[in-house]
Coordinates of C-alpha atoms in Angstrom, one line a residue:
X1 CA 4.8 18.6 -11.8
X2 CA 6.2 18.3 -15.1
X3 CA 6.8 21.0 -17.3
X4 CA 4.4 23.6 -18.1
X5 CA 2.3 23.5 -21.1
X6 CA -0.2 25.6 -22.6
X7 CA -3.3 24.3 -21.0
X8 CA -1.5 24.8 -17.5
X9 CA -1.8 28.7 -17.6
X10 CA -5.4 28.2 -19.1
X11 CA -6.5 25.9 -16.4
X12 CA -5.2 27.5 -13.7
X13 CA -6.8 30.6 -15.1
X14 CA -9.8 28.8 -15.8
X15 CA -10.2 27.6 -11.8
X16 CA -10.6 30.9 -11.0
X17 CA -12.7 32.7 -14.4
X18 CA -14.7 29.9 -16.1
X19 CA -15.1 32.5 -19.2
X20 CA -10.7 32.4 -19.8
X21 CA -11.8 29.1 -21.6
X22 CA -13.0 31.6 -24.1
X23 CA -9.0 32.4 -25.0
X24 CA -9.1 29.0 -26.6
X25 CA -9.3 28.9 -30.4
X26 CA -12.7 27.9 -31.4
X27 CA -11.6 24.3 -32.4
X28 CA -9.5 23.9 -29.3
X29 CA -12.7 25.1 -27.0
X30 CA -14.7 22.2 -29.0
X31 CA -11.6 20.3 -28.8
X32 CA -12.1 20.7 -24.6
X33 CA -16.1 20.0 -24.9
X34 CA -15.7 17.0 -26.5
X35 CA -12.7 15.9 -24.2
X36 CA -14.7 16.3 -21.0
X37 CA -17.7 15.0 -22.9
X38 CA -19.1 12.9 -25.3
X39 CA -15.5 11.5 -26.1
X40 CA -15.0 10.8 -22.6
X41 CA -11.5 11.4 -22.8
X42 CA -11.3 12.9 -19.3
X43 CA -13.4 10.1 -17.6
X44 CA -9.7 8.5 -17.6
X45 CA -7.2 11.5 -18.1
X46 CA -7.7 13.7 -15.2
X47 CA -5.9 15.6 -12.9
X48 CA -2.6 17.6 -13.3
X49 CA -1.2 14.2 -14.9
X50 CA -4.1 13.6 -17.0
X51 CA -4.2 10.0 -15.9
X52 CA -6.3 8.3 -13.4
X53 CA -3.3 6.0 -12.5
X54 CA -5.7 2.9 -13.2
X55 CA -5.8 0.2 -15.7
X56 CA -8.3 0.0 -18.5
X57 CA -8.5 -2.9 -21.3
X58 CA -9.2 -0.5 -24.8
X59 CA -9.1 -3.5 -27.3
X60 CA -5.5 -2.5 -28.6
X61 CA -4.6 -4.2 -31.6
X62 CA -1.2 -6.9 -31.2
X63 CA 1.6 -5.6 -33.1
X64 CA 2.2 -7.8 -36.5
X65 CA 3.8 -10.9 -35.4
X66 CA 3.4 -9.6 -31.4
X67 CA 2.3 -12.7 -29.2
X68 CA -0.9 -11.4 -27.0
X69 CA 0.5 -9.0 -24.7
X70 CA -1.6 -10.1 -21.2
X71 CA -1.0 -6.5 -19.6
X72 CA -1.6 -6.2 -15.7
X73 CA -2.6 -10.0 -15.9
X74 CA 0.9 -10.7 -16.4
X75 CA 2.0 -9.4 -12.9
X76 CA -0.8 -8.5 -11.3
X77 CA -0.9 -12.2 -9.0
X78 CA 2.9 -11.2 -8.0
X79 CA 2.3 -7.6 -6.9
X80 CA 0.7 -8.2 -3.8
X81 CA 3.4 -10.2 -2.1
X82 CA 6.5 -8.4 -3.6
X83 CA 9.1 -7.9 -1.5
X84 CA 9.1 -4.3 -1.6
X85 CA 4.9 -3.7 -1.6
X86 CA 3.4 -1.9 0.8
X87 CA 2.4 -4.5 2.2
X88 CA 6.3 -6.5 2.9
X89 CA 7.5 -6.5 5.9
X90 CA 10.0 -3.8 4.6
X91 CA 7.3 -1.3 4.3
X92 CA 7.1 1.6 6.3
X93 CA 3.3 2.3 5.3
X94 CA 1.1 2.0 8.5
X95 CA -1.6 -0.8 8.7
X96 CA -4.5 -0.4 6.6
X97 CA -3.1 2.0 4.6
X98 CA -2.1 0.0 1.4
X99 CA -6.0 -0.2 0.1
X100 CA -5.3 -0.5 -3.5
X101 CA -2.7 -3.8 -3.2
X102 CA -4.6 -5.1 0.1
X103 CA -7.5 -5.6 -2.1
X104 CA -6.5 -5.9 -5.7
X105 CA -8.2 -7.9 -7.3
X106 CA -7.0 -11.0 -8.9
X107 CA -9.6 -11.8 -11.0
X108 CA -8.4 -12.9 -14.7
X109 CA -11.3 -10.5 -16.6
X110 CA -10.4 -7.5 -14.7
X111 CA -6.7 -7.7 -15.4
X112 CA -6.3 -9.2 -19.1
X113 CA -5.3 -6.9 -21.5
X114 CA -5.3 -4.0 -19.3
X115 CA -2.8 -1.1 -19.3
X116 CA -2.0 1.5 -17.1
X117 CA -3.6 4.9 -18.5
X118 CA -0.6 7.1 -19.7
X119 CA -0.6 10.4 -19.2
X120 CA -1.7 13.3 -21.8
X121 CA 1.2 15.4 -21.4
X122 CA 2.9 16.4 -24.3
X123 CA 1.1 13.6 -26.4
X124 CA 1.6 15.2 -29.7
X125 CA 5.0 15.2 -29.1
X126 CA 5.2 11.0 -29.0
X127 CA 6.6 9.5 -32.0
X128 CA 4.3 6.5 -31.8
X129 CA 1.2 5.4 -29.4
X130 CA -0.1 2.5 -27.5
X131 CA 1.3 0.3 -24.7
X132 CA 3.5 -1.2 -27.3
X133 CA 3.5 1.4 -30.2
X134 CA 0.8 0.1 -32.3
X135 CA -0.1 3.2 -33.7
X136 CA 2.5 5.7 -35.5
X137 CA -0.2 8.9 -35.4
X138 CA -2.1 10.5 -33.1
X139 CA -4.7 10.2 -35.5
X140 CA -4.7 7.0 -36.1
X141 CA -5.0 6.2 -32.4
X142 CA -7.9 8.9 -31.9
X143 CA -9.5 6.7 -35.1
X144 CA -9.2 3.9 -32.9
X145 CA -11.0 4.7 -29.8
X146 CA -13.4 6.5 -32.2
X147 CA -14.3 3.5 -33.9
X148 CA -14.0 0.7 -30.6
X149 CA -13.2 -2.0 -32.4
X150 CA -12.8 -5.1 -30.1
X151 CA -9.0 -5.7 -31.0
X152 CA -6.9 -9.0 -29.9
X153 CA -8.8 -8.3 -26.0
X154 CA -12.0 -7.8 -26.8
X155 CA -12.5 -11.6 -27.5
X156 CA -15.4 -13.0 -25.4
X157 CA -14.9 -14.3 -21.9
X158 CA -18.2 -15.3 -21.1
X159 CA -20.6 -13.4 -21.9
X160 CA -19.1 -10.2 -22.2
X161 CA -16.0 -8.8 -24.0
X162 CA -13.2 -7.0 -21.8
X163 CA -12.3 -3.8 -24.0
X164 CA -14.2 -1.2 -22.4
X165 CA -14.4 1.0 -25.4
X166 CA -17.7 1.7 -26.9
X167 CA -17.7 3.8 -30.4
X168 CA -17.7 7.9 -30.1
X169 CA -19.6 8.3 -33.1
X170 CA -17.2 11.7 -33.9
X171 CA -17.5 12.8 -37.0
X172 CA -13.5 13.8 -38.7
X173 CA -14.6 17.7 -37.6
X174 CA -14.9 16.4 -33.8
X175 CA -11.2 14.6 -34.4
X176 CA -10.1 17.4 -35.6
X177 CA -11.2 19.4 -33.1
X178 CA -10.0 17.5 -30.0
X179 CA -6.2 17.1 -32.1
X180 CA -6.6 20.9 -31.6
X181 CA -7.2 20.7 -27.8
X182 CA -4.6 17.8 -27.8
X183 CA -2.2 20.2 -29.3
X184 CA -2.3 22.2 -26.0
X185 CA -1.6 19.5 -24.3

């Protein structure tokens, strides 16, 4: 587990007494309702990590001059026969119990532009944000799945677009209100 943080001791506290959410300050309690709510912030950063360990396509801007970053794409045809996957004949993972690289799936739309979801942890602490630093505030990058703005992956294949962001809808109050949960973080 990495190291403690303020919302650790809350949480834990809060598994066994829902009512020690109440310690929060008032903008870091609506900070936490709109986390695990209408911002949907937790549908992705969960758990002790606050990460879902998946890969989700948010429409992220290309850095200025960047050439289109293809995420998991890039790889994801040479991760089920690496030498050392679960599924070589190096591993020591039983049969059938490799699920997530037995059955990854290939296809281009699921993978392009996709990024692993980082963890929360200490995020006010980062110096810049996105996979490739696109964003030098963590207000500019909370303006940015606020607003859901298709970005350099959110082009049309098909007939649908592959950023799965859809605008929030917060108003600044509800920013600054989850920076205040963040904060705990």
């Amino acid at each position: 587990m990495p190291n403690a943080t303020a919302w650790d001791s809350i949480a834990k506290e809060a598994a066994r007494d829902p009512n020690a959410l109440r310690q929060l300050p008032d903008s870091a309690l609506r900070g936490f309702d709109l986390f695990s709510g209408k911002a949907r912030c937790s549908s992705c950063h969960s758990g002790p990590f606050l990460t879902d360990g998946d890969f989700h396509n948010t429409g992220m801007p290309e850095r200025d001059g960047a050439t289109i970053d293809m995420g998991r794409q890039a790889v994801v045809a040479q991760l089920k026969y690496r030498e050392f996957s679960c599924l070589s004949i190096y591993s020591d993972a039983p049969n059938g119990e490799c699920p997530k690289v037995e059955y990854l799936s290939l296809a281009m739309e699921r993978a392009l532009g996709t990024f692993k979801t980082p963890s929360l942890r200490g995020v006010t602490q980062r110096t810049v944000f996105g996979h490739s630093g696109q964003f030098t505030t963590l207000e500019d990058m909370l303006n940015h799945y606020n607003d859901a703005p298709q970005g350099a992956h959110g082009r049309l294949v098909g007939q649908s677009t592959l950023s799965e962001l859809v605008p929030l809808g917060l108003s600044p109050a509800d920013l600054s209100d989850l920076r205040a949960f963040l904060d705990l973080l």
